[in-house]
PDB file of C-alpha atoms (C1' of nucleotides) in Angstrom:
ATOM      1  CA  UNK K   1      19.304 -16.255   7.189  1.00  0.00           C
ATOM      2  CA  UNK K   2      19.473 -14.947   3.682  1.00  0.00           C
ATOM      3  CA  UNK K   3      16.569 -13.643   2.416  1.00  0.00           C
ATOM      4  CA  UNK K   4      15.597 -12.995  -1.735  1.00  0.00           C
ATOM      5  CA  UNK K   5      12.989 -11.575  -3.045  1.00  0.00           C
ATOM      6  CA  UNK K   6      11.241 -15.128  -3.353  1.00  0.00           C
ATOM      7  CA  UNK K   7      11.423 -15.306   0.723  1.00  0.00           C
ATOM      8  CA  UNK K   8      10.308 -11.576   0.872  1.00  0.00           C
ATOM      9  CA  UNK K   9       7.135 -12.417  -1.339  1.00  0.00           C
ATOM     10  CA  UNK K  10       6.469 -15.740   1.304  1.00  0.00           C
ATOM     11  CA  UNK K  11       6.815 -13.344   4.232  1.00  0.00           C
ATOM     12  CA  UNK K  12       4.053 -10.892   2.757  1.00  0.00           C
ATOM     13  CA  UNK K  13       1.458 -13.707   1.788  1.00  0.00           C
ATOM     14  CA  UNK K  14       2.142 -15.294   5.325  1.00  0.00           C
ATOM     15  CA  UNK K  15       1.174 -12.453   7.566  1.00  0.00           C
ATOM     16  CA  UNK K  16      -1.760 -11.270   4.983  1.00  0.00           C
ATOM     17  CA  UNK K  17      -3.132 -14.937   6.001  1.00  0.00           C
ATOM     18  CA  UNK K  18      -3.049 -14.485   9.654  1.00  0.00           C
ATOM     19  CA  UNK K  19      -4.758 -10.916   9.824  1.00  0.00           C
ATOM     20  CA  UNK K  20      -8.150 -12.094  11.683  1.00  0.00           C
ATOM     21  CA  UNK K  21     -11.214 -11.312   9.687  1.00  0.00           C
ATOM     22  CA  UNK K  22     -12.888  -8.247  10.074  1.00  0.00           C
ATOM     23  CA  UNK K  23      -9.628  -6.734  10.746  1.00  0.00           C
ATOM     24  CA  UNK K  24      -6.911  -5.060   8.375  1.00  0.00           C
ATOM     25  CA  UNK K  25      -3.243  -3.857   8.231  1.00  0.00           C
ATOM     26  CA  UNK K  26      -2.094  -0.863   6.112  1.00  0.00           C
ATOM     27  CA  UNK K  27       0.852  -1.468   3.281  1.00  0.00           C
ATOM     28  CA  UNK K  28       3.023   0.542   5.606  1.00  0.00           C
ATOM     29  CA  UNK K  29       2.282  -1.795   8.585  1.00  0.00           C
ATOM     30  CA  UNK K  30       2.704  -4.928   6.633  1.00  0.00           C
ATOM     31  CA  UNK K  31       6.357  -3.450   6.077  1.00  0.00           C
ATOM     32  CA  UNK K  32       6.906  -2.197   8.946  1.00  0.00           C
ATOM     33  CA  UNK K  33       6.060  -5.408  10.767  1.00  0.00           C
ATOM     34  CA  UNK K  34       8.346  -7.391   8.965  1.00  0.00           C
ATOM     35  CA  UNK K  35      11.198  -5.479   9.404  1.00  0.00           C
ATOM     36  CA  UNK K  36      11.401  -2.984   6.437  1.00  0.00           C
ATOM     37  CA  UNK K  37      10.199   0.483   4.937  1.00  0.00           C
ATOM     38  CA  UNK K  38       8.631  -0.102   1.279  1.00  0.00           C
ATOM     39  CA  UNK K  39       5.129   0.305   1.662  1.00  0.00           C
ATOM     40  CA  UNK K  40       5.006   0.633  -1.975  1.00  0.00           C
ATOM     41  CA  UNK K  41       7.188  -2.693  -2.688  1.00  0.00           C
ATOM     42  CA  UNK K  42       4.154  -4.317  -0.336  1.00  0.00           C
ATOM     43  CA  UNK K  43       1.560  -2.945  -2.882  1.00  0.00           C
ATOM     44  CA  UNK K  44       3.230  -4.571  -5.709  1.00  0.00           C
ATOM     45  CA  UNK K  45       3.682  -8.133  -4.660  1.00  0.00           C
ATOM     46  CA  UNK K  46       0.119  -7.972  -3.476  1.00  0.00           C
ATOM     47  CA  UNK K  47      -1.134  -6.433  -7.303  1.00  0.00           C
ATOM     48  CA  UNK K  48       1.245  -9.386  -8.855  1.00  0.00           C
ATOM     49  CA  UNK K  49       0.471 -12.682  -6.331  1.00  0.00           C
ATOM     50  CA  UNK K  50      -2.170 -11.715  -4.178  1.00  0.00           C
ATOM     51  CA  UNK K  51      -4.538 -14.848  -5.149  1.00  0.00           C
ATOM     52  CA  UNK K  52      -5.565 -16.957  -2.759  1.00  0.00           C
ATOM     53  CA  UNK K  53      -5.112 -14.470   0.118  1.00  0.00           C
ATOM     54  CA  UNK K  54      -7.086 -12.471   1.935  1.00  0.00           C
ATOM     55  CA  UNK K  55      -6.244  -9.354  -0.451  1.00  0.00           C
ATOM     56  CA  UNK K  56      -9.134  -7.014   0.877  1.00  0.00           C
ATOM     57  CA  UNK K  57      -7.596  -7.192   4.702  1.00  0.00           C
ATOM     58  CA  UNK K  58      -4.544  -5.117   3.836  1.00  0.00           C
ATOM     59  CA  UNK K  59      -5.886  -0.997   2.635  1.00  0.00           C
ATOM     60  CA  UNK K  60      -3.897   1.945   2.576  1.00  0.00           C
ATOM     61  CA  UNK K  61      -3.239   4.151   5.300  1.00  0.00           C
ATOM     62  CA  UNK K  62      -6.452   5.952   5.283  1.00  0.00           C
ATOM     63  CA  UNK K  63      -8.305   2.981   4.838  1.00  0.00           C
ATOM     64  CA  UNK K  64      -8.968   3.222   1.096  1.00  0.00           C
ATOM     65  CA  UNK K  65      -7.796   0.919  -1.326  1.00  0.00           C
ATOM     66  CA  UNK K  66      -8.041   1.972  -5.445  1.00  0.00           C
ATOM     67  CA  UNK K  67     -11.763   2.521  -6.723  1.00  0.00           C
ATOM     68  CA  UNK K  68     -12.040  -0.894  -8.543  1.00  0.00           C
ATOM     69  CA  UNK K  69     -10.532  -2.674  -6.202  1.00  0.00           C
ATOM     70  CA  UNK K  70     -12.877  -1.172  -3.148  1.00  0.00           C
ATOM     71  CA  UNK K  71     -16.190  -2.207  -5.319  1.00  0.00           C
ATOM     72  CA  UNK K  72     -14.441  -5.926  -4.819  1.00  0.00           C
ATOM     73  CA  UNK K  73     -13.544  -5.465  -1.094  1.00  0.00           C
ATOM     74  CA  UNK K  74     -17.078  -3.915  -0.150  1.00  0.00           C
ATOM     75  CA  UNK K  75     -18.517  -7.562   0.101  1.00  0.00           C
ATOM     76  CA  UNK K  76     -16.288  -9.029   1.916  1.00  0.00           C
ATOM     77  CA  UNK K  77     -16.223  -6.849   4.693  1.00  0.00           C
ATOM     78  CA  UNK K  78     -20.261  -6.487   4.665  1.00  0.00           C
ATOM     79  CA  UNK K  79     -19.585 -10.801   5.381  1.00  0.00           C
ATOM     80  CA  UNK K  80     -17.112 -10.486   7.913  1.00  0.00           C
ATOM     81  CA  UNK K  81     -18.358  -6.752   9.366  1.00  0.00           C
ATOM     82  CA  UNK K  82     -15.416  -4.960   8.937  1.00  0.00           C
ATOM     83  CA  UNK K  83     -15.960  -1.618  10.802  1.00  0.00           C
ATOM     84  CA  UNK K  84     -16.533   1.049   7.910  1.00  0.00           C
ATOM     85  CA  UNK K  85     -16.411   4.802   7.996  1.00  0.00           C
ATOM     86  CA  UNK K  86     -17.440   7.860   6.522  1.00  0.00           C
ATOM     87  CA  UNK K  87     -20.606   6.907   4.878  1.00  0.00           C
ATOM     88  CA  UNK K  88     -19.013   3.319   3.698  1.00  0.00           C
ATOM     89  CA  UNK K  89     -16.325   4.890   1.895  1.00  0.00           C
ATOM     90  CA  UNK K  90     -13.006   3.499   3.992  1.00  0.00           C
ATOM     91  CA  UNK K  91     -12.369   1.351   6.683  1.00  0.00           C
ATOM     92  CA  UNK K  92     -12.845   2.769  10.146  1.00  0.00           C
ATOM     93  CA  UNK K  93      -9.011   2.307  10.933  1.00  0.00           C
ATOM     94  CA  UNK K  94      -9.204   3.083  14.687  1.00  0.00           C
ATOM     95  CA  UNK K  95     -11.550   0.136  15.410  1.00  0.00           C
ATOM     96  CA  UNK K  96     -10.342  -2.516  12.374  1.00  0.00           C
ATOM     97  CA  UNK K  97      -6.461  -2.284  12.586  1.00  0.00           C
ATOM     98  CA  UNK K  98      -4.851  -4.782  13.951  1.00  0.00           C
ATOM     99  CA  UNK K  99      -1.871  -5.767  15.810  1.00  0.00           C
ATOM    100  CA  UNK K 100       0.599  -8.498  14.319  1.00  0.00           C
ATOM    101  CA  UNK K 101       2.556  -8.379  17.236  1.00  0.00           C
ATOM    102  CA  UNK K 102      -0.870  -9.182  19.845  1.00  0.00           C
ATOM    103  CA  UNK K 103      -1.927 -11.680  17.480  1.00  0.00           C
TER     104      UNK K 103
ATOM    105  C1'  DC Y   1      22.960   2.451 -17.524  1.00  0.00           C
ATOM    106  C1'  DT Y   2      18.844   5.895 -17.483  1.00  0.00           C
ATOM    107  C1'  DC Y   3      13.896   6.701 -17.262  1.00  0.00           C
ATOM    108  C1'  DT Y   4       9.248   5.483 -16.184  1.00  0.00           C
ATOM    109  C1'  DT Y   5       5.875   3.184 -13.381  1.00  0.00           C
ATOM    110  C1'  DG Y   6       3.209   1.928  -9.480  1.00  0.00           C
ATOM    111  C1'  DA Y   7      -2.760  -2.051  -4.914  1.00  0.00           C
ATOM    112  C1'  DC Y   8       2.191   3.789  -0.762  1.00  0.00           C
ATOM    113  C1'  DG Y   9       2.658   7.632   2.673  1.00  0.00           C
ATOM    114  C1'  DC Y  10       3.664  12.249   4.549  1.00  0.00           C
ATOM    115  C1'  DC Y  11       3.137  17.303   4.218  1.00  0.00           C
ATOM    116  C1'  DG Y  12       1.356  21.473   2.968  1.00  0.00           C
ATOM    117  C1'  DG Y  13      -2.505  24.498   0.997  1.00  0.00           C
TER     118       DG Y  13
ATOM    119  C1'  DT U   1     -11.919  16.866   4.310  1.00  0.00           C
ATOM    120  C1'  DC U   2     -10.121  16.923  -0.278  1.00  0.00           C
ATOM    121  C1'  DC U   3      -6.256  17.565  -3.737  1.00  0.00           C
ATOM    122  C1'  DG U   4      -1.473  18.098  -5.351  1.00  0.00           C
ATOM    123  C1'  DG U   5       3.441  17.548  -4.836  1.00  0.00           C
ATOM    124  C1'  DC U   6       7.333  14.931  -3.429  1.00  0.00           C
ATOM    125  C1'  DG U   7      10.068  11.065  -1.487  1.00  0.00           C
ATOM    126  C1'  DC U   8      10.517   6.289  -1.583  1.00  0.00           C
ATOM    127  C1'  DC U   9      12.298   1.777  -3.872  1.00  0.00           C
ATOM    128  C1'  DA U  10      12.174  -2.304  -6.817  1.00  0.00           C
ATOM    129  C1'  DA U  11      10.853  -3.861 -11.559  1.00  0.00           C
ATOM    130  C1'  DG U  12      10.624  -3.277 -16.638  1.00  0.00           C
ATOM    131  C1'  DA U  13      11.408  -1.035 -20.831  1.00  0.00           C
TER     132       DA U  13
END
DNA sequence: CTCTTGACGCCGG
DNA sequence: TCCGGCGCCAAGA
């Protein structure tokens, strides 16, 4: 199976679309889960084709994501009551991370 | 070809 | 807990 960066982009989008609601998946974990180590290269297919995804379900690490894009994000887990932390200021990581490979 | 730029992540201080 | 520095890696200039 050879893969380009066309495939690589598909992979991404696809597994963004199955993370339940209420539930995220760092940049590193989307990565990881497919096989490879660039959290970073994650972050920038999600800044240049994100739309029509679930965008707000994938936060860094610590369960921040950048300032304007939080403001966004904010809403959307108030709707589908994604578990926050300290004060409403990240995503409570322990309880909303999820498990590709549970499904 | 070299240098800069990120929707990142880990390690100190 | 909150910065700052550094490594990472593909894309653009």
């Amino acid at each position: 199976m050879i893969e380009g960066p066309e495939d690589r982009v598909e992979q991404v989008l696809g597994l963004v679309e199955d993370i339940p609601p209420g539930r995220v998946l760092s940049y590193g974990d989307v990565a990881s889960a497919l096989g490879w180590r660039g959290a970073r290269f994650v972050g920038r297919i999600m800044a240049h084709g994100a739309e029509g995804v679930p965008w707000w379900r994938v936060v860094r690490i610590d369960g921040t994501l950048p300032a304007p894009l939080w403001t966004r994000a904010v809403a959307h887990y108030d709707d589908e009551d994604t578990p926050l932390a300290a004060g409403g200021r990240r995503v409570d990581m322990r309880r909303a991370r999820w498990d590709p490979r549970a499904g």
